[in-house]
JSON list of C-alpha atoms in Angstrom, two decimals:
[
{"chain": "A", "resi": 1, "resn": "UNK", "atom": "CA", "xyz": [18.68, 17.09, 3.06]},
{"chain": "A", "resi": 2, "resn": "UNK", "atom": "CA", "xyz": [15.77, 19.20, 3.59]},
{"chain": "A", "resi": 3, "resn": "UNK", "atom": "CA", "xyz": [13.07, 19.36, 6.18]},
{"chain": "A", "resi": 4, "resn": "UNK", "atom": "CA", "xyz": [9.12, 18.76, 5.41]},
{"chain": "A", "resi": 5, "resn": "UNK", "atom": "CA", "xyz": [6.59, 18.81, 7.68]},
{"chain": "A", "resi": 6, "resn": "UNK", "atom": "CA", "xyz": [8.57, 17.75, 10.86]},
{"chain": "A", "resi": 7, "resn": "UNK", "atom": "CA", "xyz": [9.66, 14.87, 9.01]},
{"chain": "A", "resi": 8, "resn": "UNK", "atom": "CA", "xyz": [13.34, 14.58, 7.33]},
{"chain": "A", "resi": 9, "resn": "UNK", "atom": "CA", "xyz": [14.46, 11.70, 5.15]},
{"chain": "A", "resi": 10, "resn": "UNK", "atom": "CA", "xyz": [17.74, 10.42, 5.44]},
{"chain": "A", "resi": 11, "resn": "UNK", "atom": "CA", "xyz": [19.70, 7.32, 4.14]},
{"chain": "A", "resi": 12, "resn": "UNK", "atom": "CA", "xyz": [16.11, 5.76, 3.38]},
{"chain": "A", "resi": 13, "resn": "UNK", "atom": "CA", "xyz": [14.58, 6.22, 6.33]},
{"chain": "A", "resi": 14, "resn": "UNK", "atom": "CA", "xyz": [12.05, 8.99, 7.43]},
{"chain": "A", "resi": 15, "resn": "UNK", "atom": "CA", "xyz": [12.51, 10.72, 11.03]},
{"chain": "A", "resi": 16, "resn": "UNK", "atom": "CA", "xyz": [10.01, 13.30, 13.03]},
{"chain": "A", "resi": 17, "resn": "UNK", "atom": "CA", "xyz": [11.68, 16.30, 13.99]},
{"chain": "A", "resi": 18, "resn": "UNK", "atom": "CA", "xyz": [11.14, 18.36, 17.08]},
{"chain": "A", "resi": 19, "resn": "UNK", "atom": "CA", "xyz": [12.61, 21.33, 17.84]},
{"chain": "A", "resi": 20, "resn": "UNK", "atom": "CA", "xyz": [13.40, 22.66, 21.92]},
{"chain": "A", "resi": 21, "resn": "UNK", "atom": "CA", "xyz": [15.38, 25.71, 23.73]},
{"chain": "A", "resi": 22, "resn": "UNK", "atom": "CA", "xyz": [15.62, 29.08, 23.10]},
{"chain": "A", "resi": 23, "resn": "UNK", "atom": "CA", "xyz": [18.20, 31.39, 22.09]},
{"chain": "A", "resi": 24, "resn": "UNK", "atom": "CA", "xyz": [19.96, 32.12, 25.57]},
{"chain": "A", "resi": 25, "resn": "UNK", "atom": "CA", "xyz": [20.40, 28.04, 26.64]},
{"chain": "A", "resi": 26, "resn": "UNK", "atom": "CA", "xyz": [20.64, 26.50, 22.98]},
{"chain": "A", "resi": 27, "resn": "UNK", "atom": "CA", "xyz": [18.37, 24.70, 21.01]},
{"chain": "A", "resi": 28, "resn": "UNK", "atom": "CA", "xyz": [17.79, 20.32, 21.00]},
{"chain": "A", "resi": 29, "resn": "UNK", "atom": "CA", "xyz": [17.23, 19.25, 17.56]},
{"chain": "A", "resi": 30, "resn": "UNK", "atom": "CA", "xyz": [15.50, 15.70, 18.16]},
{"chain": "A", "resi": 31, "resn": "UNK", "atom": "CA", "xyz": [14.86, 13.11, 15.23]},
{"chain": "A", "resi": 32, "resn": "UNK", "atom": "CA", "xyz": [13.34, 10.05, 16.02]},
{"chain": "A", "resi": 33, "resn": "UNK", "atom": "CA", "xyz": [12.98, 7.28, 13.40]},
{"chain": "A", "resi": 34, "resn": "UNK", "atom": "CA", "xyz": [9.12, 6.60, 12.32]},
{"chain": "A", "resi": 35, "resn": "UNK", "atom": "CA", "xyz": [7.76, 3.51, 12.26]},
{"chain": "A", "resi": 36, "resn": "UNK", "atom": "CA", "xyz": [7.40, 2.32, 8.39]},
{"chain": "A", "resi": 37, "resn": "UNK", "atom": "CA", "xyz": [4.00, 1.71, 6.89]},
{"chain": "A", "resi": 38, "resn": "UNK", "atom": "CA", "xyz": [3.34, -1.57, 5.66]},
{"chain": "A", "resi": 39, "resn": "UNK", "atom": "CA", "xyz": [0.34, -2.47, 3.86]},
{"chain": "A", "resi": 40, "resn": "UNK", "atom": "CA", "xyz": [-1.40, -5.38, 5.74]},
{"chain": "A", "resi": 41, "resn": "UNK", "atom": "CA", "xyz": [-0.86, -8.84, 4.46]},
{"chain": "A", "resi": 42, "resn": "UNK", "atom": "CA", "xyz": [-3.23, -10.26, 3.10]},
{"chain": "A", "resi": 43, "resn": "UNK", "atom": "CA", "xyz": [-4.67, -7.39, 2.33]},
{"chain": "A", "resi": 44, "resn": "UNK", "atom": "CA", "xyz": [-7.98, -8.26, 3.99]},
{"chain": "A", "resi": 45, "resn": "UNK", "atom": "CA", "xyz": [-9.49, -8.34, 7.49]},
{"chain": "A", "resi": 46, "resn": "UNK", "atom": "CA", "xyz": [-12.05, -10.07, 9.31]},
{"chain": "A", "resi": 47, "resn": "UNK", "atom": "CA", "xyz": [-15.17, -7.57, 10.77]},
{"chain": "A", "resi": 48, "resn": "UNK", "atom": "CA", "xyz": [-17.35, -8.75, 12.77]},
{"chain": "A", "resi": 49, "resn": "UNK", "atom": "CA", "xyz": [-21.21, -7.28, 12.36]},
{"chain": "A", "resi": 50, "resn": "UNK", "atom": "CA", "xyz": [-24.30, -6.74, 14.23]},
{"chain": "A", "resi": 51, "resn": "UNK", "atom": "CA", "xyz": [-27.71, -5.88, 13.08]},
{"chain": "A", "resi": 52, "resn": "UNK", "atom": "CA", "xyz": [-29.78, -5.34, 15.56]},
{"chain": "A", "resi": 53, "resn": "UNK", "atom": "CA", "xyz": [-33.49, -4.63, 14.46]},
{"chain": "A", "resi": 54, "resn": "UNK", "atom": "CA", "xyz": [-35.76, -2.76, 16.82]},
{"chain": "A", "resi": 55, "resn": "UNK", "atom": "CA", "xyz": [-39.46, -3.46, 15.81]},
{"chain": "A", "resi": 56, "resn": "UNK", "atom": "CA", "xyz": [-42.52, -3.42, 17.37]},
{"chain": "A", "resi": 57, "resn": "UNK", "atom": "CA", "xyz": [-42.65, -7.51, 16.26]},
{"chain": "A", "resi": 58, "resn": "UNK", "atom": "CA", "xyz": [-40.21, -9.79, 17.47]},
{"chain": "A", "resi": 59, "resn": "UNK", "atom": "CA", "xyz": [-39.58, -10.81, 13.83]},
{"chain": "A", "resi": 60, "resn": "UNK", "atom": "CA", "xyz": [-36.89, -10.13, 11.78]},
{"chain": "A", "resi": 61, "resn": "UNK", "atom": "CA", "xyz": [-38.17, -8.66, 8.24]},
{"chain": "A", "resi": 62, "resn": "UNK", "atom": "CA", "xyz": [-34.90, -10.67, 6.46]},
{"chain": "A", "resi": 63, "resn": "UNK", "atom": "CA", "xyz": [-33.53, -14.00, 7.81]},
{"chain": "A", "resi": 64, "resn": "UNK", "atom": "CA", "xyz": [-29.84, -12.28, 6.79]},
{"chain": "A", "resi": 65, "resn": "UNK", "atom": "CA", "xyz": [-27.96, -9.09, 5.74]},
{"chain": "A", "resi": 66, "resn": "UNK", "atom": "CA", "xyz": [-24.89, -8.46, 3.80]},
{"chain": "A", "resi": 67, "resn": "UNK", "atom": "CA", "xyz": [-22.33, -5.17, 4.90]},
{"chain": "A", "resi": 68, "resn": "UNK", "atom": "CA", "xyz": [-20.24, -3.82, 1.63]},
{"chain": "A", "resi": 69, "resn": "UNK", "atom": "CA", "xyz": [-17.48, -1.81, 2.90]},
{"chain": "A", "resi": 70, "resn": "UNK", "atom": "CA", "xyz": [-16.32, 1.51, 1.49]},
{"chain": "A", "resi": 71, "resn": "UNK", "atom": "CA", "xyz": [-12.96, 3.17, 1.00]},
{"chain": "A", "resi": 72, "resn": "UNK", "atom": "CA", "xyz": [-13.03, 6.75, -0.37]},
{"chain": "A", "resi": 73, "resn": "UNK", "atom": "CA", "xyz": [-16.91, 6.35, -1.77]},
{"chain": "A", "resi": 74, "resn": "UNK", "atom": "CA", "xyz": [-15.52, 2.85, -3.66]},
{"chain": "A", "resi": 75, "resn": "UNK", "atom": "CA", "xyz": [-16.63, -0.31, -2.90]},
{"chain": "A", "resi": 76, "resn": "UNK", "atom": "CA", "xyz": [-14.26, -3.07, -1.83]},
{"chain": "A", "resi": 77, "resn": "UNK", "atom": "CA", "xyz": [-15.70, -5.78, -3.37]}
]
């Protein structure tokens, strides 16, 4: 058992620590269990987009556009 980063693992599951009192009252020791990630399922979301064009023309140069999204300088396909 071993403390990282406020965070302690034990029996599987991962807890924040936080630490209050001083040396004349006592100290609290607090763990409190963290919510567990879970990737999203399915692993996809819908995003809505707007593309708003501000010309001198009320005409749009393109009828449509298409938005790639990014993660980490990758695209997502």
């Amino acid at each position: 058992v071993g403390e990282k980063s406020y965070a302690i693992q034990l029996v599987g599951k991962w807890y924040g620590v936080s630490y209050t009192g001083n040396m004349k009252d006592g100290f609290t020791i607090t763990n409190k269990e963290k919510t567990p990630w879970t990737p999203m399922i399915p692993p996809t979301r819908n995003i809505k987009v707007t593309k708003n064009w501000k010309l001198l023309t009320a005409e749009k140069p393109v009828d449509k556009i298409e938005v790639e999204l990014y993660k980490d300088g990758v695209a997502t396909g």
